[in-house]
Coordinates of C-alpha atoms in Angstrom, one line a residue:
M1 CA -129.0 -141.7 32.2
F2 CA -128.2 -138.5 30.2
K3 CA -131.9 -137.6 30.1
K4 CA -132.3 -138.1 33.9
L5 CA -129.3 -135.9 34.6
G6 CA -130.6 -133.2 32.1
L7 CA -127.5 -133.6 29.9
E8 CA -127.3 -133.5 26.2
G9 CA -124.4 -134.5 23.9
W10 CA -124.2 -131.1 22.2
F11 CA -123.3 -129.5 25.6
S12 CA -119.8 -130.3 24.2
A13 CA -120.1 -127.0 22.4
H14 CA -120.4 -125.2 25.8
F15 CA -117.6 -127.3 27.2
A16 CA -115.5 -126.0 24.3
Y17 CA -116.5 -122.4 25.1
G18 CA -115.4 -122.8 28.8
L19 CA -112.1 -124.4 27.7
V20 CA -111.3 -121.7 25.1
Q21 CA -112.9 -118.5 26.3
I22 CA -112.6 -118.8 30.1
V23 CA -109.1 -120.3 30.3
F24 CA -107.1 -120.6 27.0
I25 CA -107.6 -117.1 25.7
P26 CA -106.8 -115.1 28.8
V27 CA -104.0 -117.4 29.9
T28 CA -102.2 -118.0 26.5
I29 CA -103.0 -115.2 24.1
P30 CA -101.5 -112.1 25.9
A31 CA -98.4 -114.1 26.9
F32 CA -97.9 -115.4 23.3
I33 CA -98.2 -112.0 21.7
L34 CA -95.9 -110.4 24.3
A35 CA -93.3 -113.2 23.8
R36 CA -93.4 -112.9 20.0
T37 CA -93.7 -109.2 19.5
G38 CA -92.2 -107.8 22.7
S39 CA -95.1 -105.3 22.8
A40 CA -97.6 -105.1 25.7
T41 CA -99.5 -102.6 23.7
Q42 CA -100.1 -105.0 20.9
A43 CA -101.1 -107.7 23.4
G44 CA -103.7 -105.3 24.8
M45 CA -104.9 -104.4 21.3
A46 CA -105.4 -108.0 20.4
M47 CA -107.4 -108.7 23.6
G48 CA -109.6 -105.7 22.8
L49 CA -110.4 -107.2 19.4
F50 CA -112.2 -110.1 21.1
G51 CA -115.1 -107.9 22.1
L52 CA -115.9 -106.6 18.6
A53 CA -117.7 -109.8 17.5
G54 CA -120.3 -109.2 20.3
L55 CA -121.4 -106.0 18.6
F56 CA -122.3 -108.0 15.5
A57 CA -124.2 -110.7 17.4
P58 CA -127.7 -109.4 16.5
L59 CA -126.8 -109.8 12.8
I60 CA -125.4 -113.3 13.3
G61 CA -128.6 -114.2 15.2
M62 CA -130.9 -112.8 12.5
I63 CA -129.1 -114.9 9.9
A64 CA -129.4 -118.0 12.0
D65 CA -133.2 -117.4 12.4
K66 CA -133.8 -116.5 8.7
F67 CA -132.1 -119.5 7.3
Q68 CA -132.9 -121.8 10.3
A69 CA -129.2 -122.5 10.4
Y70 CA -128.9 -123.3 14.1
R71 CA -126.9 -126.5 13.7
S72 CA -124.5 -125.1 11.2
S73 CA -124.1 -121.9 13.1
Q74 CA -123.2 -123.8 16.3
A75 CA -120.6 -125.8 14.3
L76 CA -119.3 -122.6 12.7
G77 CA -118.5 -121.3 16.2
L78 CA -116.2 -124.3 16.9
I79 CA -114.7 -124.2 13.4
T80 CA -113.9 -120.5 13.9
Y81 CA -111.9 -121.5 17.0
L82 CA -109.9 -123.9 14.8
L83 CA -109.2 -121.2 12.2
A84 CA -108.1 -118.8 15.0
G85 CA -105.7 -121.4 16.3
L86 CA -104.2 -121.8 12.8
C87 CA -103.7 -118.1 12.5
F88 CA -101.7 -118.0 15.7
V89 CA -99.7 -121.2 14.9
A90 CA -98.7 -119.7 11.5
S91 CA -98.2 -116.1 12.7
G92 CA -94.6 -116.3 13.9
E93 CA -94.0 -112.6 14.7
D94 CA -96.6 -111.3 12.4
F95 CA -99.1 -109.2 14.5
T96 CA -101.5 -108.9 11.6
L97 CA -102.2 -112.7 11.7
M98 CA -102.4 -112.5 15.5
A99 CA -105.1 -109.8 15.2
V100 CA -107.0 -111.8 12.7
G101 CA -106.8 -114.8 15.0
S102 CA -108.1 -112.6 17.9
V103 CA -111.1 -111.5 15.9
L104 CA -111.8 -115.2 14.9
F105 CA -111.6 -116.3 18.6
G106 CA -114.0 -113.5 19.6
T107 CA -116.4 -114.5 16.8
G108 CA -116.4 -118.1 17.8
S109 CA -117.1 -117.2 21.4
A110 CA -119.9 -114.8 20.4
I111 CA -121.6 -117.5 18.3
L112 CA -121.4 -120.2 21.0
L113 CA -122.5 -117.9 23.9
M114 CA -125.3 -116.6 21.8
L115 CA -126.6 -119.8 20.2
N116 CA -126.1 -122.5 22.8
P117 CA -128.8 -121.2 25.2
V118 CA -131.2 -120.9 22.2
F119 CA -131.2 -124.7 22.0
I120 CA -132.8 -124.8 25.5
T121 CA -134.8 -121.6 25.9
F122 CA -136.5 -121.8 22.5
A123 CA -137.1 -125.5 22.5
G124 CA -140.5 -125.3 24.2
Y125 CA -139.5 -127.0 27.5
D126 CA -141.5 -126.5 30.6
D127 CA -140.0 -124.3 33.3
K128 CA -138.6 -127.1 35.4
T129 CA -136.9 -128.9 32.4
E130 CA -135.6 -125.6 31.1
A131 CA -134.1 -124.7 34.4
T132 CA -132.5 -128.1 34.8
K133 CA -130.9 -128.0 31.3
L134 CA -129.7 -124.4 31.7
G135 CA -128.1 -125.4 35.0
R136 CA -126.4 -128.5 33.6
M137 CA -125.1 -126.5 30.6
A138 CA -123.6 -123.8 33.0
Q139 CA -122.0 -126.6 35.1
I140 CA -120.5 -128.1 31.9
L141 CA -118.9 -124.7 31.2
I142 CA -117.4 -124.6 34.6
L143 CA -116.2 -128.1 34.3
G144 CA -114.6 -127.3 31.0
S145 CA -112.8 -124.3 32.5
L146 CA -111.5 -126.3 35.5
I147 CA -110.2 -129.2 33.3
A148 CA -108.6 -126.7 30.9
G149 CA -107.0 -124.8 33.7
V150 CA -105.4 -128.0 35.1
G151 CA -104.5 -129.4 31.7
F152 CA -102.9 -126.3 30.3
A153 CA -101.0 -125.6 33.6
F154 CA -99.6 -129.2 33.3
V155 CA -98.4 -128.9 29.8
T156 CA -96.9 -125.5 30.5
D157 CA -94.9 -126.9 33.4
L158 CA -93.7 -129.6 31.0
G159 CA -92.2 -126.9 28.8
W160 CA -94.6 -127.2 25.8
S161 CA -94.1 -124.4 23.3
Y162 CA -96.9 -121.9 22.6
E163 CA -97.5 -123.6 19.2
A164 CA -97.8 -127.0 20.8
R165 CA -100.4 -125.6 23.2
F166 CA -102.4 -124.1 20.4
I167 CA -102.3 -127.5 18.6
L168 CA -103.5 -129.2 21.7
M169 CA -106.4 -126.8 22.0
M170 CA -107.3 -127.3 18.4
A171 CA -107.3 -131.1 18.7
V172 CA -109.7 -131.0 21.7
V173 CA -112.0 -128.5 19.9
A174 CA -112.0 -130.7 16.8
L175 CA -113.1 -133.7 18.9
L176 CA -115.8 -131.6 20.5
L177 CA -116.9 -130.4 17.1
V178 CA -117.5 -134.0 16.0
V179 CA -119.5 -134.7 19.1
T180 CA -121.6 -131.6 18.7
I181 CA -122.4 -132.3 15.0
A182 CA -123.4 -135.9 15.9
T183 CA -125.8 -134.9 18.7
N184 CA -127.4 -131.5 17.9
K185 CA -129.8 -132.5 15.2
Q186 CA -132.8 -133.3 17.5
A187 CA -132.1 -130.2 19.6
A188 CA -132.2 -128.0 16.5
Q189 CA -135.4 -129.6 15.3
R190 CA -137.0 -128.7 18.7
I191 CA -136.2 -125.0 18.0
L192 CA -137.9 -125.2 14.6
D193 CA -141.0 -127.0 15.9
N194 CA -141.4 -124.5 18.7
A195 CA -140.9 -121.6 16.3
E196 CA -143.6 -123.0 14.0
A197 CA -146.0 -123.2 17.0
R198 CA -145.2 -119.6 17.9
A199 CA -145.8 -118.5 14.4
K200 CA -149.2 -120.2 14.3
Q201 CA -150.1 -118.5 17.6
A202 CA -149.0 -115.1 16.3
A203 CA -151.1 -115.7 13.1
L204 CA -154.2 -116.0 15.3
E205 CA -153.6 -112.6 16.7
A206 CA -154.7 -110.6 13.7
D207 CA -154.2 -107.2 15.4
A208 CA -150.6 -108.0 16.5
P209 CA -148.4 -105.0 15.5
K210 CA -145.4 -105.5 13.4
V211 CA -142.1 -105.6 15.2
N212 CA -139.3 -103.2 14.5
I213 CA -136.1 -102.2 16.3
L214 CA -137.7 -99.2 18.0
K215 CA -140.6 -101.3 19.4
I216 CA -138.1 -103.9 20.6
V217 CA -135.9 -101.3 22.4
F218 CA -138.9 -99.6 24.1
S219 CA -140.7 -102.8 25.0
N220 CA -140.6 -104.7 28.2
F221 CA -138.0 -106.9 26.5
G222 CA -135.9 -103.7 25.8
L223 CA -136.2 -102.7 29.4
F224 CA -134.9 -106.1 30.5
M225 CA -132.0 -105.6 28.1
L226 CA -131.2 -102.3 29.8
A227 CA -131.3 -104.2 33.2
V228 CA -128.8 -106.7 31.7
L229 CA -126.6 -103.9 30.4
L230 CA -126.5 -102.1 33.8
L231 CA -125.8 -105.3 35.8
C232 CA -123.1 -106.3 33.3
A233 CA -121.6 -102.8 33.5
G234 CA -121.2 -103.4 37.3
Q235 CA -119.7 -106.8 36.7
G236 CA -117.4 -105.5 34.0
A237 CA -116.2 -102.7 36.3
F238 CA -115.5 -105.3 39.0
Q239 CA -113.7 -107.8 36.7
A240 CA -111.7 -105.1 35.0
Q241 CA -110.0 -104.1 38.2
F242 CA -110.4 -107.3 40.3
P243 CA -106.8 -108.2 41.2
N244 CA -105.9 -104.5 41.5
L245 CA -108.9 -103.8 43.7
M246 CA -108.1 -106.7 46.0
E247 CA -104.4 -105.6 46.4
N248 CA -104.9 -101.9 46.7
A249 CA -108.1 -101.6 48.7
Y250 CA -107.9 -104.7 50.8
G251 CA -104.2 -105.8 50.9
I252 CA -104.9 -109.2 49.3
S253 CA -102.3 -110.6 47.0
Q254 CA -103.0 -111.4 43.4
S255 CA -102.2 -115.1 43.9
M256 CA -104.9 -115.2 46.6
S257 CA -107.3 -113.5 44.3
T258 CA -106.6 -116.1 41.6
A259 CA -107.2 -118.9 44.0
T260 CA -110.5 -117.3 45.0
L261 CA -111.6 -117.6 41.3
S262 CA -110.9 -121.3 41.3
V263 CA -112.8 -121.9 44.5
T264 CA -115.7 -119.8 43.2
S265 CA -115.9 -122.0 40.1
V266 CA -116.1 -125.2 42.2
V267 CA -118.7 -123.7 44.5
G268 CA -120.7 -122.6 41.4
I269 CA -121.1 -126.1 40.2
F270 CA -123.1 -127.0 43.4
L271 CA -124.9 -123.7 43.7
L272 CA -126.5 -124.2 40.3
F273 CA -128.4 -127.2 41.7
A274 CA -130.2 -124.9 44.1
T275 CA -130.7 -122.4 41.4
E276 CA -132.6 -124.8 39.3
K277 CA -135.1 -125.5 42.1
Y278 CA -135.5 -121.8 42.7
I279 CA -136.3 -121.1 39.1
A280 CA -138.8 -123.9 39.0
A281 CA -140.6 -122.6 42.1
R282 CA -140.4 -118.8 41.6
G283 CA -139.4 -118.2 38.0
P284 CA -136.3 -116.7 36.4
I285 CA -137.2 -113.0 36.9
S286 CA -137.5 -113.5 40.6
L287 CA -134.0 -115.0 40.7
F288 CA -132.6 -112.1 38.7
K289 CA -134.1 -109.7 41.3
L290 CA -132.6 -111.7 44.1
C291 CA -129.1 -111.7 42.5
A292 CA -129.3 -107.9 42.0
I293 CA -130.3 -107.4 45.7
I294 CA -127.5 -109.7 47.0
S295 CA -125.0 -107.9 44.7
I296 CA -126.0 -104.5 46.1
V297 CA -125.7 -105.8 49.7
V298 CA -122.3 -107.5 49.1
I299 CA -120.8 -104.6 47.2
G300 CA -122.1 -102.3 49.9
G301 CA -120.2 -104.3 52.5
L302 CA -117.0 -104.1 50.3
F303 CA -117.5 -100.3 50.1
V304 CA -117.8 -99.9 53.8
I305 CA -114.7 -101.9 54.4
A306 CA -112.6 -100.0 51.8
S307 CA -113.9 -96.5 52.6
G308 CA -113.4 -97.1 56.4
N309 CA -109.9 -98.7 55.8
M310 CA -111.1 -101.5 58.1
Q311 CA -108.5 -104.1 58.9
L312 CA -110.5 -107.3 58.7
H313 CA -109.4 -110.8 58.2
Y314 CA -108.9 -111.4 54.5
L315 CA -111.3 -114.3 54.5
I316 CA -114.2 -111.9 55.2
V317 CA -113.4 -109.9 52.1
L318 CA -112.9 -113.0 49.9
T319 CA -116.2 -114.5 51.1
L320 CA -118.0 -111.3 50.0
V321 CA -116.2 -111.5 46.7
M322 CA -117.1 -115.1 46.2
V323 CA -120.8 -114.3 46.8
Y324 CA -120.7 -111.5 44.3
L325 CA -119.0 -113.8 41.7
Q326 CA -121.6 -116.4 42.2
G327 CA -124.2 -113.8 41.3
I328 CA -122.5 -113.4 37.9
T329 CA -122.6 -117.2 37.4
V330 CA -126.3 -117.3 38.2
T331 CA -127.4 -114.3 36.1
D332 CA -125.4 -115.7 33.1
M333 CA -127.6 -118.8 33.4
V334 CA -130.9 -117.1 34.0
C335 CA -130.9 -114.2 31.5
P336 CA -131.5 -116.4 28.4
A337 CA -134.6 -117.8 30.1
I338 CA -136.0 -114.4 30.9
A339 CA -135.3 -113.1 27.4
S340 CA -137.1 -116.0 25.7
R341 CA -140.3 -115.2 27.7
L342 CA -140.2 -111.5 26.9
T343 CA -138.9 -111.4 23.3
P344 CA -141.1 -110.5 20.3
V345 CA -138.5 -111.9 17.8
G346 CA -136.8 -115.2 17.0
G347 CA -134.3 -117.1 19.2
G348 CA -131.1 -116.2 17.4
Y349 CA -132.0 -112.5 17.1
T350 CA -133.0 -112.4 20.8
Q351 CA -129.7 -113.9 22.0
G352 CA -127.8 -111.7 19.5
L353 CA -129.4 -108.6 21.0
M354 CA -128.6 -109.7 24.5
M355 CA -124.9 -110.3 23.4
F356 CA -124.9 -106.8 22.1
Y357 CA -126.2 -105.3 25.3
I358 CA -123.8 -107.4 27.4
S359 CA -120.8 -106.3 25.2
L360 CA -121.9 -102.6 25.7
G361 CA -122.3 -103.2 29.4
F362 CA -118.9 -104.7 30.0
G363 CA -117.2 -102.0 27.8
F364 CA -119.0 -99.3 29.7
G365 CA -118.1 -100.9 33.0
G366 CA -114.4 -101.0 32.2
V367 CA -114.5 -97.3 31.4
V368 CA -116.4 -96.5 34.6
S369 CA -113.9 -98.5 36.7
G370 CA -110.9 -96.5 35.4
I371 CA -112.6 -93.1 35.8
A372 CA -113.8 -94.0 39.4
V373 CA -110.4 -95.2 40.6
D374 CA -108.4 -92.4 39.0
S375 CA -110.7 -89.7 40.1
F376 CA -111.9 -90.8 43.6
G377 CA -109.7 -93.7 44.7
W378 CA -110.2 -97.4 45.2
A379 CA -113.1 -97.1 47.6
S380 CA -115.2 -95.4 44.9
L381 CA -115.2 -98.5 42.7
P382 CA -117.5 -100.6 44.9
L383 CA -119.7 -97.5 45.2
A384 CA -120.0 -97.2 41.4
I385 CA -120.7 -100.9 41.0
G386 CA -123.4 -100.7 43.7
A387 CA -125.0 -97.8 41.9
L388 CA -125.1 -99.7 38.6
S389 CA -126.5 -102.7 40.3
A390 CA -129.2 -100.6 42.0
L391 CA -130.3 -99.1 38.6
S392 CA -130.5 -102.6 37.2
L393 CA -132.7 -103.7 40.1
V394 CA -135.1 -100.8 39.4
C395 CA -135.3 -101.9 35.8
I396 CA -136.0 -105.6 36.6
L397 CA -138.6 -104.6 39.2
I398 CA -140.5 -102.7 36.5
V399 CA -140.0 -105.6 34.1
G400 CA -141.5 -108.0 36.6
A401 CA -144.4 -105.8 37.4
K402 CA -145.3 -105.3 33.7
A403 CA -144.9 -109.1 33.1
V404 CA -147.4 -109.8 35.9
M405 CA -149.8 -107.3 34.6
A406 CA -149.6 -108.8 31.1
R407 CA -150.3 -112.3 32.4
S408 CA -153.3 -111.0 34.4
K409 CA -154.6 -109.2 31.4
A410 CA -154.2 -112.3 29.3

């Protein structure tokens, strides 16, 4: 039944990622640090530490490739979550331990987000199977975030202490770790078998040039990474100011904005079924182009509404926002598949590089959002996001054209 549905037991690792990164960290960590230290600045500093691990993702990926340590690296991501939880439980009012725990949480998330797609995109699947499994894994992440949101809201209403909530998180992650270890052996072997086949193919190409970082950056794969960076910069600018943008530009309350996120997650589960079929028929690069175009159109609509101070029904604005957020869900799913087709290096290094570019993109987008709003007002934020998305579209159009030329030449 699992095979027919495209599910695998090790998807438990992605369920854990959805539970911890999407829900537990943003809901619990800032409130815990503020309650224990009384400092909003320290809470912000700790949240900033989460992104540092993404900058080291290429190194982590290279190590996984070099030592063929995909299973142990995936397990390490979950173990790091457990160590992070221990730091917070033992921290009391010690911010240093909280900061260490924040770095560990960020490291665990970076490892899982980087390696989990490798088990699919570098397994040698055909396009249809790959699309199905990527879709199911993305749906598992959404399911994990939804269950976590309901579960942690319930125990919070019951009056559980922060420490008790950390222990609950750790217990669930420990269970998911056992499931992952018990089910990822065959998936890891598929990566190794496919890597061996690729190596044999490369050996046949005697004139194939050696790969270095400069050749990677200036290759078609590097151009795709730039497209990802620019698209993520737009997404980062949107997410950095989302509740503030909704309230100040469109008069929509923060509670309504939060509800929109929940509805978006549910819709995303069903949208991914259609996404799988589209990828199987048209390919992942085509879907990335479509998402970029839709993002530009939707953000353009939001810009017109904000700049014209138009008094429209709030459901029109929220519908546009939901469409944009669905684009984020789809591109998160499709990027690993595109990267695996363009990369000249191993799976771990490939996903590590993509994590690096994503981290840079979201960081750059956050800076852009603040500058745009402070300098030109709230209506300028959708304009900046649209410009970043348009540049990303230009890059992916070139990537697609070069990929077609390479296939024709071959």
